[in-house]
One Martini backbone bead per residue (centre of mass of N, CA, C, O) as a GRO file, in nm:
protein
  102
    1UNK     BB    1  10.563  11.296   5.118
    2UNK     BB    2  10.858  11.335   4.959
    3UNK     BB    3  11.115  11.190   4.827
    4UNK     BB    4  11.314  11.392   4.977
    5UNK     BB    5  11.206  11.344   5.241
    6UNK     BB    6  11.260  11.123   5.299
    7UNK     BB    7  11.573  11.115   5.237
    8UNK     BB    8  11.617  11.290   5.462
    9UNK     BB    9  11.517  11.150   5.694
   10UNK     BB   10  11.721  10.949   5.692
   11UNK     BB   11  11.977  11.072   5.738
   12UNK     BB   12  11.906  11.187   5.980
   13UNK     BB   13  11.875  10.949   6.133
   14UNK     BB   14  12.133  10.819   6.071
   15UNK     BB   15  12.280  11.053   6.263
   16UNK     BB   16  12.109  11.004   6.541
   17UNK     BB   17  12.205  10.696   6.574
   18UNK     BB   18  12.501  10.790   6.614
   19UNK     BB   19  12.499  10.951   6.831
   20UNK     BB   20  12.339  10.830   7.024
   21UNK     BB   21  12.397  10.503   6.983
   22UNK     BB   22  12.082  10.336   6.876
   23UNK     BB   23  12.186  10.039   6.739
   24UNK     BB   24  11.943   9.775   6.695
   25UNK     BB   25  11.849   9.450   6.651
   26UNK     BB   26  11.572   9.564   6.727
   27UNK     BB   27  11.284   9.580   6.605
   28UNK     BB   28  11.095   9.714   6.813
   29UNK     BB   29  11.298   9.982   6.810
   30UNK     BB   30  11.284  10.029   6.475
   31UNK     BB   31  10.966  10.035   6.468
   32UNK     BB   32  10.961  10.289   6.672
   33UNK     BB   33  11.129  10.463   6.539
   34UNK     BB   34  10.935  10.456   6.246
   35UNK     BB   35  10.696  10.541   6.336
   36UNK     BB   36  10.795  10.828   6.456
   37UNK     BB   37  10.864  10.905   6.149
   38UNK     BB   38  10.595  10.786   5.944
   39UNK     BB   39  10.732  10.455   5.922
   40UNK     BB   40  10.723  10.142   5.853
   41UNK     BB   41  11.023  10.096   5.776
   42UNK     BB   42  11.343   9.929   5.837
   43UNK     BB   43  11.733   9.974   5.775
   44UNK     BB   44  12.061   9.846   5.904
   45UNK     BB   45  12.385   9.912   5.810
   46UNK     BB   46  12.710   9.794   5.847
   47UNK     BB   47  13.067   9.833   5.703
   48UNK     BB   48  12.989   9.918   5.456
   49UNK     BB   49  13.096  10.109   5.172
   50UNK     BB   50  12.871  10.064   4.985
   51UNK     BB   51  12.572  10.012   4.824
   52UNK     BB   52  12.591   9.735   4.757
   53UNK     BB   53  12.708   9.621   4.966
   54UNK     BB   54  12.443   9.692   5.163
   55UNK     BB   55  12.245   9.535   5.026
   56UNK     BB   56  12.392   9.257   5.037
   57UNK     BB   57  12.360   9.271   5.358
   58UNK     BB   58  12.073   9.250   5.351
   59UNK     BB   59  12.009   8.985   5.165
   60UNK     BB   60  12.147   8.763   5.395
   61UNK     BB   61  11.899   8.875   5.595
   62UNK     BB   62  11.576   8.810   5.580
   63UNK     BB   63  11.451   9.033   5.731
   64UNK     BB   64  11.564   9.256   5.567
   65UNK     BB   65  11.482   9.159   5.271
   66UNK     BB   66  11.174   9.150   5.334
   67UNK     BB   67  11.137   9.448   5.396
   68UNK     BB   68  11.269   9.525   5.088
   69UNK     BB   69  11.017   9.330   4.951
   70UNK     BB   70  10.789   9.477   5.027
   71UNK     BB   71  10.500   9.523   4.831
   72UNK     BB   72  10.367   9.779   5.000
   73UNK     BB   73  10.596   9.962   4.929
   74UNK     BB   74  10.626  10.351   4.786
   75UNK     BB   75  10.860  10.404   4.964
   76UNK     BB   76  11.188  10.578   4.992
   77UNK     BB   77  11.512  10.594   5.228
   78UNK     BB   78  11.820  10.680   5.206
   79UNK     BB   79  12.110  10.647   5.433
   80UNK     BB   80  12.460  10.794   5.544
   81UNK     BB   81  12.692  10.740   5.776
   82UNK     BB   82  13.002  10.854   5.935
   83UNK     BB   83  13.176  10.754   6.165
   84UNK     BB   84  13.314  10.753   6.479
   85UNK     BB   85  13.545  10.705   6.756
   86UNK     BB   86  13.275  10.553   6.926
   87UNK     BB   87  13.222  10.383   6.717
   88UNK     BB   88  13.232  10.061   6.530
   89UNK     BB   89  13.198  10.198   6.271
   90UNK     BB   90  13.245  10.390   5.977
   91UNK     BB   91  12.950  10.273   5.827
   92UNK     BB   92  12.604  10.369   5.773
   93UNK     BB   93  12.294  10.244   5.698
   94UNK     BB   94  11.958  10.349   5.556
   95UNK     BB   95  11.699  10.255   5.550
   96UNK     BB   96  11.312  10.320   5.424
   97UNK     BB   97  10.974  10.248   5.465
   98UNK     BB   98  10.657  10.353   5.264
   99UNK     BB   99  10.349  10.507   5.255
  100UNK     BB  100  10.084  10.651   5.157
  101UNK     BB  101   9.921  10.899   5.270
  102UNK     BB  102   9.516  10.946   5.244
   0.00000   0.00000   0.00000
């Protein structure tokens, strides 16, 4: 999967997220999720304006940082995705982290 797919597919994930209102801190179903689009890892930030405040915002919880920083990813995307007036945040932020399949 190319660099640009990844980044599609995360957008996309980010918008279907969002339709279906499925954003949940269960890590199980992140990471069922991310399987299921062929993705070891995910993180979902939510309420930041900007992709600084959402790293940031990545940085101050262990376990996303964890994820974000383990040295095994060698993919990402990221995708940012405007909430509706049914959301609770206007902005929706998600990584996406994987690896090469050989």
């Amino acid at each position: 999967m190319t660099r640009e797919e990844r980044h599609r597919r995360a957008n996309d994930e980010q918008i279907r997220l969002l339709r279906q209102e499925l954003l949940s801190e269960d890590g199980n179903v992140a990471q069922q999720r991310a399987a299921a689009l062929g993705i070891a890892g995910e993180n979902i930030a939510y309420g930041s304006l900007t992709p600084q405040e959402a790293v940031a915002q990545v940085l101050t919880s262990p376990e996303h940082c964890m994820n974000l920083m383990d040295p095994h990813w060698t993919l990402f995307g990221g995708g940012v995705a405007n909430g509706t007036v049914t959301t609770l945040f206007g902005t929706y932020w998600v990584q996406m982290f994987g690896t090469e399949r050989r």
